[in-house]
């Protein structure tokens, strides 16, 4: 397998996959459960994700020349392995649909309220498939280039802080909600921070002298995302009161809406436009993941055709899910079932690799 990615590119690939559609609503979602301790929920989520990333690294470094879809087949056999890969493809498709539906809803509310829904979905899909059909190296280079926009988002929020009276008392006392509420906030934060699982696919593509460099890149990516999300949540919490946070679904957009300078009249539109780029990169990453998985199931079809097919599928499914109730049902199912591809399957594969293959090796000596 060609090793074309650097640890530097892996770092930005993971960041751009994790930071996506959920960044605008994360403070509201976590605040609704953990209240003033929302930032604690995000920090704990980051710690838990780091444990999962370490699990991925332990699994992948024992199969350094193969990605998840390849060693699942070699370890479990053709039928079971391809079934597992099919689950990952289904998971990837579902995530892409959720990204499209939530992104379209926000775009229509804030930017293109008169534009037909299908046109917005089509634009996002076309941008996604244009890049998603390429190899990992091309996608990674794009992710590196657009990552500077995240810094611009943070700069805009810093500028916005000077337009509001800040009240740090909204964060006090610490642990005011109790660990039950903080735990519920963790489930909300976790869903907005998924994307780190691309490490299972990208690991064999990274060119490095030591396996530790890959873990270091993934760790720094998770640290960066956790830091960005914690900062944005704290910013919203010290600007808006708890009662206001309960009724503002996208507090970051409301935060920057009050900004005004002669050059830029609507900072919220600028903020939303930059956010759309992050949505697209997240969609592209999951399209890449799903295409890689589908390659092991439909081996005769070339990669671009698989990407086109997956993109078309997400387009029509996203158009079908117009009702908000339907979308929340899909979202809840994905939230509960995502633990299977993200935690359970990699854990089982690692156990099999550690114990079954160890016994097999001893038996052959």
Coordinates of C-alpha atoms in Angstrom, one line a residue:
X1 CA 0.0 0.0 0.0
X2 CA 1.4 3.4 -1.0
X3 CA 2.3 5.6 2.0
X4 CA 1.6 9.1 0.7
X5 CA 0.4 10.9 3.9
X6 CA 2.6 12.7 6.4
X7 CA 1.7 12.8 10.1
X8 CA 1.1 16.5 9.5
X9 CA -1.6 15.7 6.9
X10 CA -3.1 13.1 9.2
X11 CA -3.5 15.7 11.9
X12 CA -5.6 18.0 9.7
X13 CA -7.5 15.1 8.1
X14 CA -8.8 14.0 11.5
X15 CA -9.5 17.6 12.6
X16 CA -11.5 18.4 9.4
X17 CA -13.5 15.1 9.8
X18 CA -14.4 15.9 13.4
X19 CA -15.2 19.6 13.1
X20 CA -18.3 19.7 10.9
X21 CA -22.0 20.3 11.1
X22 CA -22.2 19.9 14.9
X23 CA -20.0 22.9 15.8
X24 CA -22.8 25.4 15.6
X25 CA -25.3 23.6 17.8
X26 CA -22.8 21.9 20.2
X27 CA -23.0 24.5 22.9
X28 CA -26.8 24.4 22.9
X29 CA -27.0 20.6 22.8
X30 CA -24.6 20.0 25.6
X31 CA -25.9 23.0 27.7
X32 CA -29.4 21.5 27.5
X33 CA -28.2 18.5 29.5
X34 CA -25.2 19.6 31.5
X35 CA -26.2 23.3 32.0
X36 CA -23.2 25.3 33.4
X37 CA -21.0 22.2 33.3
X38 CA -21.3 21.8 29.6
X39 CA -17.6 22.5 29.1
X40 CA -16.7 19.7 31.6
X41 CA -18.8 17.3 29.5
X42 CA -16.7 18.2 26.4
X43 CA -13.4 17.9 28.2
X44 CA -14.4 14.4 29.5
X45 CA -15.6 13.4 26.1
X46 CA -12.2 14.4 24.7
X47 CA -10.5 12.2 27.3
X48 CA -12.7 9.2 26.4
X49 CA -12.1 9.7 22.7
X50 CA -8.4 9.7 23.4
X51 CA -8.8 6.3 25.0
X52 CA -10.6 5.0 21.8
X53 CA -7.8 6.5 19.6
X54 CA -5.2 4.6 21.6
X55 CA -7.3 1.5 21.1
X56 CA -7.3 2.1 17.3
X57 CA -3.5 2.6 17.4
X58 CA -3.0 -0.6 19.2
X59 CA -5.1 -2.4 16.7
X60 CA -3.7 -0.7 13.6
X61 CA 0.0 -1.1 14.5
X62 CA -0.5 -4.8 14.5
X63 CA -1.7 -4.6 10.9
X64 CA 0.5 -1.8 9.6
X65 CA 0.1 -2.5 5.9
X66 CA -3.7 -2.9 5.9
X67 CA -6.6 -0.7 6.8
X68 CA -9.7 -1.8 8.8
X69 CA -11.6 -3.1 5.8
X70 CA -8.7 -5.2 4.7
X71 CA -7.7 -6.8 8.0
X72 CA -11.3 -7.4 9.0
X73 CA -11.5 -9.8 6.0
X74 CA -8.2 -11.4 6.6
X75 CA -9.0 -11.9 10.3
X76 CA -12.7 -12.9 10.1
X77 CA -12.9 -14.4 6.7
X78 CA -14.6 -13.3 3.5
X79 CA -18.2 -13.4 4.6
X80 CA -17.9 -12.1 8.1
X81 CA -15.3 -9.5 7.1
X82 CA -17.4 -8.1 4.3
X83 CA -20.4 -8.0 6.5
X84 CA -18.5 -5.9 9.0
X85 CA -17.3 -3.7 6.1
X86 CA -20.9 -3.3 5.0
X87 CA -21.9 -2.1 8.5
X88 CA -19.2 0.6 8.2
X89 CA -20.5 1.6 4.8
X90 CA -24.0 1.9 6.2
X91 CA -22.7 3.9 9.1
X92 CA -20.8 6.2 6.7
X93 CA -23.9 6.8 4.6
X94 CA -26.0 7.5 7.6
X95 CA -23.5 10.1 8.9
X96 CA -23.4 11.7 5.5
X97 CA -27.2 12.0 5.4
X98 CA -27.3 13.5 8.9
X99 CA -24.6 16.0 7.8
X100 CA -26.6 17.0 4.7
X101 CA -30.0 17.3 6.4
X102 CA -28.8 19.4 9.4
X103 CA -26.5 21.6 7.2
X104 CA -29.3 22.3 4.7
X105 CA -31.7 23.2 7.6
X106 CA -29.2 25.8 8.9
X107 CA -28.3 27.1 5.4
X108 CA -32.0 27.7 4.6
X109 CA -32.6 29.4 8.0
X110 CA -29.6 31.7 7.8
X111 CA -28.3 32.1 4.3
X112 CA -30.5 30.8 1.4
X113 CA -34.0 30.9 2.7
X114 CA -35.7 31.2 -0.7
X115 CA -33.5 28.5 -2.4
X116 CA -35.2 25.2 -3.0
X117 CA -34.0 22.5 -0.7
X118 CA -32.9 20.1 -3.4
X119 CA -30.6 22.6 -4.9
X120 CA -28.7 23.1 -1.6
X121 CA -28.4 19.3 -1.1
X122 CA -27.2 19.0 -4.7
X123 CA -24.5 21.7 -4.3
X124 CA -23.2 20.0 -1.1
X125 CA -23.2 16.6 -2.8
X126 CA -21.4 17.8 -5.9
X127 CA -18.7 19.5 -3.9
X128 CA -18.4 16.4 -1.8
X129 CA -18.1 13.9 -4.7
X130 CA -15.8 16.1 -6.7
X131 CA -13.2 15.7 -3.9
X132 CA -14.4 12.5 -2.3
X133 CA -13.7 10.4 -5.4
X134 CA -10.0 11.2 -5.2
X135 CA -7.3 9.3 -3.2
X136 CA -6.5 10.1 0.4
X137 CA -3.5 12.2 -0.5
X138 CA -5.5 14.7 -2.6
X139 CA -8.2 15.0 0.1
X140 CA -5.6 15.5 2.8
X141 CA -4.0 18.3 0.9
X142 CA -7.3 20.1 0.6
X143 CA -8.0 19.5 4.3
X144 CA -4.7 21.1 5.2
X145 CA -5.4 24.2 3.0
X146 CA -8.8 24.9 4.4
X147 CA -7.9 24.4 8.0
X148 CA -6.8 28.0 8.2
X149 CA -10.5 28.9 8.1
X150 CA -10.9 27.3 11.6
X151 CA -8.5 29.9 12.9
X152 CA -10.6 32.6 11.2
X153 CA -13.7 31.3 13.0
X154 CA -12.0 31.5 16.3
X155 CA -10.7 35.1 15.5
X156 CA -14.3 36.2 14.8
X157 CA -15.5 34.8 18.1
X158 CA -12.7 36.6 19.9
X159 CA -13.7 39.9 18.2
X160 CA -17.4 39.2 19.2
X161 CA -16.4 38.9 22.9
X162 CA -15.7 42.7 22.9
X163 CA -19.3 43.4 21.9
X164 CA -20.9 41.8 24.9
X165 CA -20.7 42.0 28.7
X166 CA -19.2 38.8 29.9
X167 CA -20.4 37.0 33.1
X168 CA -18.2 34.1 34.3
X169 CA -20.6 33.4 37.1
X170 CA -22.7 31.4 34.6
X171 CA -20.0 28.7 34.9
X172 CA -20.1 28.5 38.7
X173 CA -20.2 26.6 40.8
X174 CA -18.3 23.7 39.2
X175 CA -20.2 20.4 39.0
X176 CA -23.4 22.4 39.7
X177 CA -25.4 19.9 37.6
X178 CA -24.1 16.7 39.0
X179 CA -22.4 13.8 37.2
X180 CA -25.6 12.3 35.9
X181 CA -26.3 15.5 33.8
X182 CA -22.6 15.8 32.9
X183 CA -22.8 12.2 31.6
X184 CA -25.8 13.1 29.5
X185 CA -23.9 16.0 28.1
X186 CA -21.1 13.7 27.2
X187 CA -23.4 11.7 24.8
X188 CA -24.4 15.0 23.1
X189 CA -20.7 16.1 22.8
X190 CA -19.6 12.7 21.6
X191 CA -21.8 12.8 18.6
X192 CA -20.5 16.2 17.5
X193 CA -16.9 14.9 17.9
X194 CA -17.0 11.7 15.9
X195 CA -14.7 11.5 12.9
X196 CA -11.6 10.2 14.6
X197 CA -12.4 6.7 13.3
X198 CA -10.9 7.6 10.0
X199 CA -7.6 6.8 11.7
X200 CA -8.5 3.1 11.1
X201 CA -8.5 3.7 7.4
X202 CA -5.6 6.2 7.1
X203 CA -3.1 4.4 9.3
X204 CA -1.4 2.3 6.6
X205 CA -1.2 5.4 4.3
X206 CA 0.9 7.4 6.7
X207 CA 4.6 7.6 5.9
X208 CA 6.6 7.7 9.2
X209 CA 9.6 6.0 10.8
X210 CA 7.7 5.1 14.0
X211 CA 4.2 4.0 14.9
X212 CA 4.3 6.5 17.8
X213 CA 4.3 9.4 15.4
X214 CA 0.9 8.4 14.1
X215 CA -0.5 8.2 17.6
X216 CA 1.0 11.6 18.4
X217 CA -0.7 13.2 15.3
X218 CA -4.1 11.7 16.2
X219 CA -3.7 12.7 19.8
X220 CA -2.9 16.3 18.9
X221 CA -5.8 16.4 16.5
X222 CA -8.2 15.2 19.3
X223 CA -6.6 17.7 21.7
X224 CA -7.1 20.5 19.2
X225 CA -10.8 19.6 18.5
X226 CA -11.5 19.3 22.2
X227 CA -9.9 22.6 22.9
X228 CA -11.8 24.4 20.1
X229 CA -15.2 22.9 21.2
X230 CA -14.5 23.7 24.9
X231 CA -13.5 27.3 24.0
X232 CA -16.6 27.9 21.9
X233 CA -18.9 26.4 24.5
X234 CA -17.4 28.5 27.3
X235 CA -17.7 31.7 25.1
X236 CA -21.4 31.0 24.6
X237 CA -21.9 30.3 28.2
X238 CA -20.3 33.5 29.5
X239 CA -22.2 35.7 26.9
X240 CA -25.7 34.2 27.1
X241 CA -27.5 33.4 30.3
X242 CA -28.7 29.9 31.0
X243 CA -32.3 30.9 30.1
X244 CA -31.1 32.3 26.8
X245 CA -29.0 29.3 26.0
X246 CA -32.1 27.1 26.4
X247 CA -33.8 28.9 23.5
X248 CA -30.9 29.5 21.1
X249 CA -30.2 26.4 18.9
X250 CA -27.2 28.0 17.1
X251 CA -25.7 30.3 19.7
X252 CA -22.5 30.9 17.8
X253 CA -24.4 32.5 14.9
X254 CA -26.3 34.7 17.3
X255 CA -23.0 35.6 19.0
X256 CA -21.4 37.0 15.8
X257 CA -24.6 38.5 14.4
X258 CA -24.3 41.6 16.5
X259 CA -20.8 42.4 15.0
X260 CA -20.7 45.2 12.5
X261 CA -17.8 47.0 10.7
X262 CA -18.0 49.0 7.5
X263 CA -16.3 46.3 5.4
X264 CA -18.4 43.4 6.7
X265 CA -22.1 44.1 7.7
X266 CA -23.2 40.5 8.4
X267 CA -20.6 38.6 10.3
X268 CA -23.1 35.8 10.8
X269 CA -23.2 35.1 7.1
X270 CA -19.4 35.2 6.9
X271 CA -19.3 32.8 9.8
X272 CA -21.9 30.5 8.2
X273 CA -20.1 30.5 4.9
X274 CA -16.8 29.4 6.5
X275 CA -18.7 26.8 8.4
X276 CA -20.1 25.3 5.2
X277 CA -16.5 24.5 4.2
X278 CA -16.1 22.5 7.4
X279 CA -19.4 20.7 6.6
X280 CA -18.1 19.8 3.2
X281 CA -14.8 18.5 4.4
X282 CA -16.6 16.3 7.0
X283 CA -18.9 15.0 4.2
X284 CA -15.9 14.3 2.0
X285 CA -14.1 12.3 4.7
X286 CA -17.0 10.1 5.3
X287 CA -17.5 9.6 1.6
X288 CA -13.9 8.5 1.4
X289 CA -14.4 6.1 4.3
X290 CA -17.6 4.6 2.8
X291 CA -16.0 4.2 -0.6
X292 CA -13.0 2.4 0.8
X293 CA -15.4 0.0 2.6
X294 CA -17.5 -0.6 -0.5
X295 CA -14.4 -1.4 -2.5
X296 CA -14.1 -4.6 -0.4
X297 CA -17.7 -5.6 -1.1
X298 CA -18.0 -4.6 -4.7
X299 CA -14.4 -5.3 -5.9
X300 CA -15.1 -5.1 -9.6
X301 CA -16.2 -1.5 -9.6
X302 CA -13.7 1.4 -9.7
X303 CA -13.4 3.8 -6.9
X304 CA -14.9 6.9 -8.7
X305 CA -18.1 5.0 -9.6
X306 CA -18.5 3.8 -6.1
X307 CA -18.2 7.5 -4.9
X308 CA -20.8 8.6 -7.4
X309 CA -23.2 5.9 -6.3
X310 CA -22.8 6.7 -2.6
X311 CA -23.2 10.4 -3.2
X312 CA -26.4 9.8 -5.2
X313 CA -27.8 7.6 -2.4
X314 CA -27.2 10.3 0.2
X315 CA -28.7 12.9 -2.0
X316 CA -32.0 11.0 -2.4
X317 CA -32.2 9.9 1.2
X318 CA -31.5 13.5 2.4
X319 CA -34.3 14.8 0.1
X320 CA -36.7 12.1 1.6
X321 CA -36.0 13.1 5.2
X322 CA -37.8 16.4 5.2
X323 CA -39.7 16.0 8.4
X324 CA -37.9 17.2 11.6
X325 CA -39.3 14.2 13.5
X326 CA -37.9 11.7 11.0
X327 CA -34.5 13.4 11.2
X328 CA -34.4 13.2 15.0
X329 CA -35.3 9.5 14.9
X330 CA -32.5 8.9 12.5
X331 CA -30.2 11.0 14.6
X332 CA -31.1 9.1 17.8
X333 CA -30.6 5.7 16.1
X334 CA -27.2 6.8 14.8
X335 CA -26.2 8.1 18.2
X336 CA -27.0 4.8 19.9
X337 CA -25.7 2.5 17.1
X338 CA -22.5 4.4 16.4
X339 CA -20.9 2.8 19.4
X340 CA -20.8 -0.5 17.4
X341 CA -18.5 0.6 14.5
X342 CA -16.6 3.2 16.7
X343 CA -15.9 1.1 19.8
X344 CA -17.3 -2.5 19.8
X345 CA -16.0 -3.8 16.5
X346 CA -12.4 -2.4 16.9
X347 CA -12.3 -3.7 20.4
X348 CA -13.4 -7.2 19.3
X349 CA -10.8 -7.2 16.4
X350 CA -8.1 -6.2 18.9
X351 CA -9.0 -9.0 21.3
X352 CA -9.0 -11.5 18.4
X353 CA -5.6 -10.1 17.2
X354 CA -4.1 -10.3 20.7
X355 CA -5.4 -13.7 21.8
X356 CA -6.4 -15.8 18.9
X357 CA -3.5 -15.0 16.7
X358 CA -1.1 -15.3 19.7
X359 CA -2.3 -18.9 20.3
X360 CA -2.2 -19.6 16.6
X361 CA 1.4 -18.5 16.4
X362 CA 2.4 -20.6 19.4
X363 CA 0.6 -23.6 18.0
X364 CA 2.6 -23.4 14.7
X365 CA 6.0 -23.2 16.5

